PDB file of C-alpha atoms in Angstrom:
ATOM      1  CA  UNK A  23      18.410 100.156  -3.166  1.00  0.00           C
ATOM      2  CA  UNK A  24      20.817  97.596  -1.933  1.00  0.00           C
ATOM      3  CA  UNK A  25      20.317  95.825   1.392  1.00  0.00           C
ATOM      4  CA  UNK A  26      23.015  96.931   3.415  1.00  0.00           C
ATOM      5  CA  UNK A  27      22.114  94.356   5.478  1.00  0.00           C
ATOM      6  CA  UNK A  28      24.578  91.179   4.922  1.00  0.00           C
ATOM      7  CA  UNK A  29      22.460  87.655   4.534  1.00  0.00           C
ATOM      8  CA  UNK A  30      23.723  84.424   6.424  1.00  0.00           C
ATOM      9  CA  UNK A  31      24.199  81.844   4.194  1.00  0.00           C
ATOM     10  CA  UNK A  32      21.939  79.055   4.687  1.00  0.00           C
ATOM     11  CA  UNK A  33      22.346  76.339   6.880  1.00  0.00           C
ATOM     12  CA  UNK A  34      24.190  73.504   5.765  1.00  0.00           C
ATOM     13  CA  UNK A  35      21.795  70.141   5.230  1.00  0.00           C
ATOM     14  CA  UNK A  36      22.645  67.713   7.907  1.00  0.00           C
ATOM     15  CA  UNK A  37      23.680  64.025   6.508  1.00  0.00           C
ATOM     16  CA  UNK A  38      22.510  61.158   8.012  1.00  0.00           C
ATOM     17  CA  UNK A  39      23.561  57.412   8.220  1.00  0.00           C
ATOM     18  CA  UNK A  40      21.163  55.256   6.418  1.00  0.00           C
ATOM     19  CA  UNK A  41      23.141  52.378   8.941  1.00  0.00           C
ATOM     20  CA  UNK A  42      20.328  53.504  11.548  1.00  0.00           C
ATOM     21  CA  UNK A  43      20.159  50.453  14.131  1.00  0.00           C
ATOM     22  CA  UNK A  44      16.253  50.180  12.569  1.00  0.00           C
ATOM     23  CA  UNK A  45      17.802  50.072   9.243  1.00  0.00           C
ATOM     24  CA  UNK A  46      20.262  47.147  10.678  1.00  0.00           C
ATOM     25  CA  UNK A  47      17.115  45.270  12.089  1.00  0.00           C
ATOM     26  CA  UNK A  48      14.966  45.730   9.344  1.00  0.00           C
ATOM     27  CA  UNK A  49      18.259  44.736   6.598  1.00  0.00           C
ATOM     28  CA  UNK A  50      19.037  41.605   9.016  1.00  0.00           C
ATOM     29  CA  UNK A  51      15.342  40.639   8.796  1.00  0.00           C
ATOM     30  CA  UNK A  52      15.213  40.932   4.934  1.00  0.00           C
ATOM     31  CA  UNK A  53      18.525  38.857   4.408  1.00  0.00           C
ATOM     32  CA  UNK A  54      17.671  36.110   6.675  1.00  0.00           C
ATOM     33  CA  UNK A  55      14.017  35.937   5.153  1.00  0.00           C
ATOM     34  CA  UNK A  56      15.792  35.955   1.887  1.00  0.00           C
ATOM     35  CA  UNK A  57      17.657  32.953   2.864  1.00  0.00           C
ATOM     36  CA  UNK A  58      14.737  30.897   4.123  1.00  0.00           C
ATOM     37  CA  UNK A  59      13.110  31.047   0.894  1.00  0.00           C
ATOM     38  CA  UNK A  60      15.459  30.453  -1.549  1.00  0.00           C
ATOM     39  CA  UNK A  61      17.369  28.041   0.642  1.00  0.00           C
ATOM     40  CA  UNK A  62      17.886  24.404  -1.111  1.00  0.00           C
ATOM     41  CA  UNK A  63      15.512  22.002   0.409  1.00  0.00           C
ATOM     42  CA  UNK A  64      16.598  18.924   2.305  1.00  0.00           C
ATOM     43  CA  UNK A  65      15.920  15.863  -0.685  1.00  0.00           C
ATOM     44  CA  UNK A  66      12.898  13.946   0.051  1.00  0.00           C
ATOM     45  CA  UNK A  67      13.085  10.350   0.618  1.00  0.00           C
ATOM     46  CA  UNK A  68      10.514   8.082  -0.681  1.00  0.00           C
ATOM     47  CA  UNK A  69       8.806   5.030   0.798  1.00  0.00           C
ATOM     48  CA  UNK A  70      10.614   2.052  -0.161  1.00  0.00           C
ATOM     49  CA  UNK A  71       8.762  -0.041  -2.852  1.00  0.00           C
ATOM     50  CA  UNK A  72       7.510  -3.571  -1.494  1.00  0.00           C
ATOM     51  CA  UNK A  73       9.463  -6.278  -2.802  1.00  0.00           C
ATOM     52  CA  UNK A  74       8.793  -7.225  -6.251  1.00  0.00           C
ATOM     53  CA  UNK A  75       6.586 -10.315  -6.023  1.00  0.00           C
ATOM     54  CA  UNK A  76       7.180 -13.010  -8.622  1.00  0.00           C
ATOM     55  CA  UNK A  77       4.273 -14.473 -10.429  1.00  0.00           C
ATOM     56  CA  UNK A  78       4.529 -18.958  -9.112  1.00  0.00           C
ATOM     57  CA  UNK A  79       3.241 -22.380  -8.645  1.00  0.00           C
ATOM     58  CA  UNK A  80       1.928 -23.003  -5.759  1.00  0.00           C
ATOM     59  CA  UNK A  81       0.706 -26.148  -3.985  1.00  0.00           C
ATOM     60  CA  UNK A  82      -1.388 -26.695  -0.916  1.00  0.00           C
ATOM     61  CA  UNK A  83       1.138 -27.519   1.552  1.00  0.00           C
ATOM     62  CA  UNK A  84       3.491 -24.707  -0.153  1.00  0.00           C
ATOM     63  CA  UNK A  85       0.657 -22.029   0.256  1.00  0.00           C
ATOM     64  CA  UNK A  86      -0.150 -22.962   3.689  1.00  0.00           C
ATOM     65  CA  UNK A  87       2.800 -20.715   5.173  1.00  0.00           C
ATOM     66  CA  UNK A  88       1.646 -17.510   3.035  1.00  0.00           C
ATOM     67  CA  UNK A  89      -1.091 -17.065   6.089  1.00  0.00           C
ATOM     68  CA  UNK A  90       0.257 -14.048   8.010  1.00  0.00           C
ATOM     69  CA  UNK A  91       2.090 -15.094  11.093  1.00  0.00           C
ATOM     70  CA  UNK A  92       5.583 -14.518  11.508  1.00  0.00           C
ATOM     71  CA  UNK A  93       5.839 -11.918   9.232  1.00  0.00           C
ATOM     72  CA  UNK A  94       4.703 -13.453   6.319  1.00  0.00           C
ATOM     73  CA  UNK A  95       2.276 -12.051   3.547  1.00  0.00           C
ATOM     74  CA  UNK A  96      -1.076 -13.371   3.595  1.00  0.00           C
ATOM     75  CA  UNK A  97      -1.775 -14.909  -0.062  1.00  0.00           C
ATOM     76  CA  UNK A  98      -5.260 -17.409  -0.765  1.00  0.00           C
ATOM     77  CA  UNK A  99      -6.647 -19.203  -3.909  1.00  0.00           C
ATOM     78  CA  UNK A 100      -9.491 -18.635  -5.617  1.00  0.00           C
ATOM     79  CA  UNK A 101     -10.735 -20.573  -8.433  1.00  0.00           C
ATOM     80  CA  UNK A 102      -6.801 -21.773  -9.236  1.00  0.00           C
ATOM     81  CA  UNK A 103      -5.367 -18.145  -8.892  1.00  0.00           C
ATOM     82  CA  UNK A 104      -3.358 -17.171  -5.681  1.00  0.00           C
ATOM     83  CA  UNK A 105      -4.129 -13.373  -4.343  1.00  0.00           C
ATOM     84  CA  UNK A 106      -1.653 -11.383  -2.471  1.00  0.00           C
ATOM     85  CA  UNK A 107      -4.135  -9.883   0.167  1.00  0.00           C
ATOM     86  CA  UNK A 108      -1.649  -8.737   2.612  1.00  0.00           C
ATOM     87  CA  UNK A 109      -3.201  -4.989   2.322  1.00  0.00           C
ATOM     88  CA  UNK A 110      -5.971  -6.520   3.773  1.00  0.00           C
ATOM     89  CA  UNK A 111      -4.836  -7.957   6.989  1.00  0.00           C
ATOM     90  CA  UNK A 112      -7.457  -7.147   9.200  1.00  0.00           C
ATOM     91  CA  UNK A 113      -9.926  -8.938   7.203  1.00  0.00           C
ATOM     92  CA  UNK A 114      -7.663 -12.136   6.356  1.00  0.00           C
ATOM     93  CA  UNK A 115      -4.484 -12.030   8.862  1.00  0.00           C
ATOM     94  CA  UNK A 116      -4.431 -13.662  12.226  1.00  0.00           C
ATOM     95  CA  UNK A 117      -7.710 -12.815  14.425  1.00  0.00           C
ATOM     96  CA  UNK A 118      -9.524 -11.862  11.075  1.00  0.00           C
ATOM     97  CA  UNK A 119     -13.177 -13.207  10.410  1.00  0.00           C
ATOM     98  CA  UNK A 120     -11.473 -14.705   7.372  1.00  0.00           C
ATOM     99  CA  UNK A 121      -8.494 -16.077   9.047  1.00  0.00           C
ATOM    100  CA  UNK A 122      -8.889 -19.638   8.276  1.00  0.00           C
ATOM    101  CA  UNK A 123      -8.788 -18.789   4.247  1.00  0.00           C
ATOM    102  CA  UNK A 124      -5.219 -17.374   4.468  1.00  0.00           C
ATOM    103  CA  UNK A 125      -2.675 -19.983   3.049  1.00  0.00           C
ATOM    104  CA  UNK A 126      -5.323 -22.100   1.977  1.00  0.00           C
ATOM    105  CA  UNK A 127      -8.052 -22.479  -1.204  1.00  0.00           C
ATOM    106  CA  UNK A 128     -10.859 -20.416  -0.278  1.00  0.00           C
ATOM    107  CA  UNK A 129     -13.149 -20.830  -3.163  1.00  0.00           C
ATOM    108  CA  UNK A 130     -15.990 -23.353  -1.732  1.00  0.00           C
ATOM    109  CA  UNK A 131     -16.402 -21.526   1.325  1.00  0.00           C
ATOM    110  CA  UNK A 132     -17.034 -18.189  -0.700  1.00  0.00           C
ATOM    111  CA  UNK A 133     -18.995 -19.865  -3.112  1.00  0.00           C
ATOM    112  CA  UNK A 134     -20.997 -20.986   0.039  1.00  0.00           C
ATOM    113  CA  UNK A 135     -20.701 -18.179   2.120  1.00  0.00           C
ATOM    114  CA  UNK A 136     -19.127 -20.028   4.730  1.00  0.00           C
ATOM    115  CA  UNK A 137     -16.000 -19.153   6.739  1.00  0.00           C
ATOM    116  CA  UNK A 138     -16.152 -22.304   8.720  1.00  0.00           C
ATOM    117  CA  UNK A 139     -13.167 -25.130   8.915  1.00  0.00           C
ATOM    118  CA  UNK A 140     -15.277 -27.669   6.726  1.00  0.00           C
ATOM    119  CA  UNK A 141     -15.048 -25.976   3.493  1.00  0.00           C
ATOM    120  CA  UNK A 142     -11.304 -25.741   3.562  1.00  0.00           C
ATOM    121  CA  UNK A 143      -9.651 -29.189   1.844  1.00  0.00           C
ATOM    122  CA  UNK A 144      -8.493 -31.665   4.687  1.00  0.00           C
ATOM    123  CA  UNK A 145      -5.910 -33.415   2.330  1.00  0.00           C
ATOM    124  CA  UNK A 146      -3.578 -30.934   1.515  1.00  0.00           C
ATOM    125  CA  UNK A 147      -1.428 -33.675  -0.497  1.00  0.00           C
ATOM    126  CA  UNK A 148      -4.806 -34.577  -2.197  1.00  0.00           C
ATOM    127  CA  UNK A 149      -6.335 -33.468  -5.231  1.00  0.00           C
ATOM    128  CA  UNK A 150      -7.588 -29.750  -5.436  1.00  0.00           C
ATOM    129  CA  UNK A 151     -11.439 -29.151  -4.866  1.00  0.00           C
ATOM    130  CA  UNK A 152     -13.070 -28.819  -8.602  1.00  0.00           C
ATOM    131  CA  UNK A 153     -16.168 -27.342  -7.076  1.00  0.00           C
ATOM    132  CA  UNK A 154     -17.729 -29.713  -9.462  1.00  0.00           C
ATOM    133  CA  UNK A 155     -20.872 -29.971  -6.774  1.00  0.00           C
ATOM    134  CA  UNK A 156     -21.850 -26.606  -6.556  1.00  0.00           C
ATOM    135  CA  UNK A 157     -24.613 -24.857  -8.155  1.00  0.00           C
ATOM    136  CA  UNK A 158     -25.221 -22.230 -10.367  1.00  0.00           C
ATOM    137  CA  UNK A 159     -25.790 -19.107  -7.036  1.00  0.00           C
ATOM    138  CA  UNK A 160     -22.817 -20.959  -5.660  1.00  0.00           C
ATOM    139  CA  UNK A 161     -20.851 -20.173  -8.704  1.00  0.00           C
ATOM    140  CA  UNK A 162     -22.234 -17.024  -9.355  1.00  0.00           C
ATOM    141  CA  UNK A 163     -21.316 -15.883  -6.010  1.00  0.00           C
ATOM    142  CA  UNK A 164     -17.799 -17.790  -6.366  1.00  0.00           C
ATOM    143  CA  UNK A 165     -17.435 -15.508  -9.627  1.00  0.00           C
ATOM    144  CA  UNK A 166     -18.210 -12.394  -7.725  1.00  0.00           C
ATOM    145  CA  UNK A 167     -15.843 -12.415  -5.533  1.00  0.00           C
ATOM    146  CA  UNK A 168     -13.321 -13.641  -7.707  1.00  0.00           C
ATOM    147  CA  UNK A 169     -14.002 -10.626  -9.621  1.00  0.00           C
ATOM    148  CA  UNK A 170     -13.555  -8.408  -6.340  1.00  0.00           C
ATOM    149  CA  UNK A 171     -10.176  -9.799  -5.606  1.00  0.00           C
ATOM    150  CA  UNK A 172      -9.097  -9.129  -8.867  1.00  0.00           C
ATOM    151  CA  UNK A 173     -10.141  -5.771  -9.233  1.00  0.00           C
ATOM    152  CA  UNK A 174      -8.645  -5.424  -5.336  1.00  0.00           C
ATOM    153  CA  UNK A 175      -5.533  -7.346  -4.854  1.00  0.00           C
ATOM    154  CA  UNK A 176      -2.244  -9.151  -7.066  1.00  0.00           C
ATOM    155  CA  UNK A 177      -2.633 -12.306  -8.438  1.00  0.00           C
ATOM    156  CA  UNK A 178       0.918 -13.952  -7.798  1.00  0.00           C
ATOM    157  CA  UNK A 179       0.446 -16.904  -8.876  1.00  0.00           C
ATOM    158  CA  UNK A 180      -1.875 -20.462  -9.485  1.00  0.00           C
ATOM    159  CA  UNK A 181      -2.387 -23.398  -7.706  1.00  0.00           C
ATOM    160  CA  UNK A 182      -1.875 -26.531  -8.915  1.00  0.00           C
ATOM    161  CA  UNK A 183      -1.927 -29.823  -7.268  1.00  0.00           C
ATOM    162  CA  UNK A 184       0.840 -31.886  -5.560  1.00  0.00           C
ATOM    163  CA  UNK A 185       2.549 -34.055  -7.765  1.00  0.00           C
ATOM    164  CA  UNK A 186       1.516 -32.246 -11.281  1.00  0.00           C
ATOM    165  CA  UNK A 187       4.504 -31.548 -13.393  1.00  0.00           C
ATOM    166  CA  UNK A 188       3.520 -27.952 -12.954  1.00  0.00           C
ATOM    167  CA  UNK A 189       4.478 -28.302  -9.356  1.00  0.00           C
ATOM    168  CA  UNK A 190       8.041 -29.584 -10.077  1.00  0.00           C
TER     169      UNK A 190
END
């Protein structure tokens, strides 16, 4: 038998706004973390290189200003060849315990393993120390730390002696 009864019809579904404020929030939050991460980065900037240094002739006198005050890089000879040893200013520069070597030949007072004043050449116009008096520990030493420096520091150049025609 039929229902005489007469059905409602069902409700009708309710819409909602998916522009909630949480959805705003959460949306905002998304784009700006978006953003962030695929923003371009600012360029990096690199150290600027040292100037290039130019493999020369020195001479006493013109290797005597290479000894770190007023600005200047701290360069020594050793056995003929002239080290750049600027990286190593604390140990060579002005104050260092090897101070009196910068600007100047240093090879008989490392061959001697002596820092004092009397190993370095007096006569800077004179001719250049052959180390011909030293013996065999004095120039094995000598070669060791020739061999330190070069595994260390730039040769930029060789000293010669005043007046050669490699001087000129």
């Amino acid at each position: 038998m039929a229902d005489s009864t007469t059905s409602t019809p069902p409700p009708a579904a309710e819409v909602t706004s998916a522009l909630t404020p949480i959805n705003i929030v959460l949306l905002s939050l998304f784009v700006f973390l978006l953003y962030m991460r695929l923003k371009p980065a600012a360029p990096q900037t690199l150290p600027r290189p040292p100037p290039a240094t130019v493999f020369r002739t020195f001479t006493p006198p013109t290797l005597l200003p290479y000894n770190g005050l007023n600005g200047m890089p701290i360069y020594f000879a050793v056995r003929g060849r002239v080290f750049d040893v600027t990286s190593g200013r604390n140990f060579y520069g002005p104050g260092g315990p090897y101070a009196n070597f910068a600007g100047r030949d240093a090879s008989r007072g490392l061959a001697c393993g002596s820092f004092d004043e009397e190993m370095l050449t007096k006569d800077l116009e004179g001719p250049l120390d052959k180390l011909e008096d030293l013996g065999d520990e004095e120039m094995e030493a000598l070669q060791g730390w020739e061999e330190r420096f070069s595994e260390k520091y730039l040769v930029v150049g060789k000293i010669v002696p005043v007046g050669s025609e490699e001087a000129d």
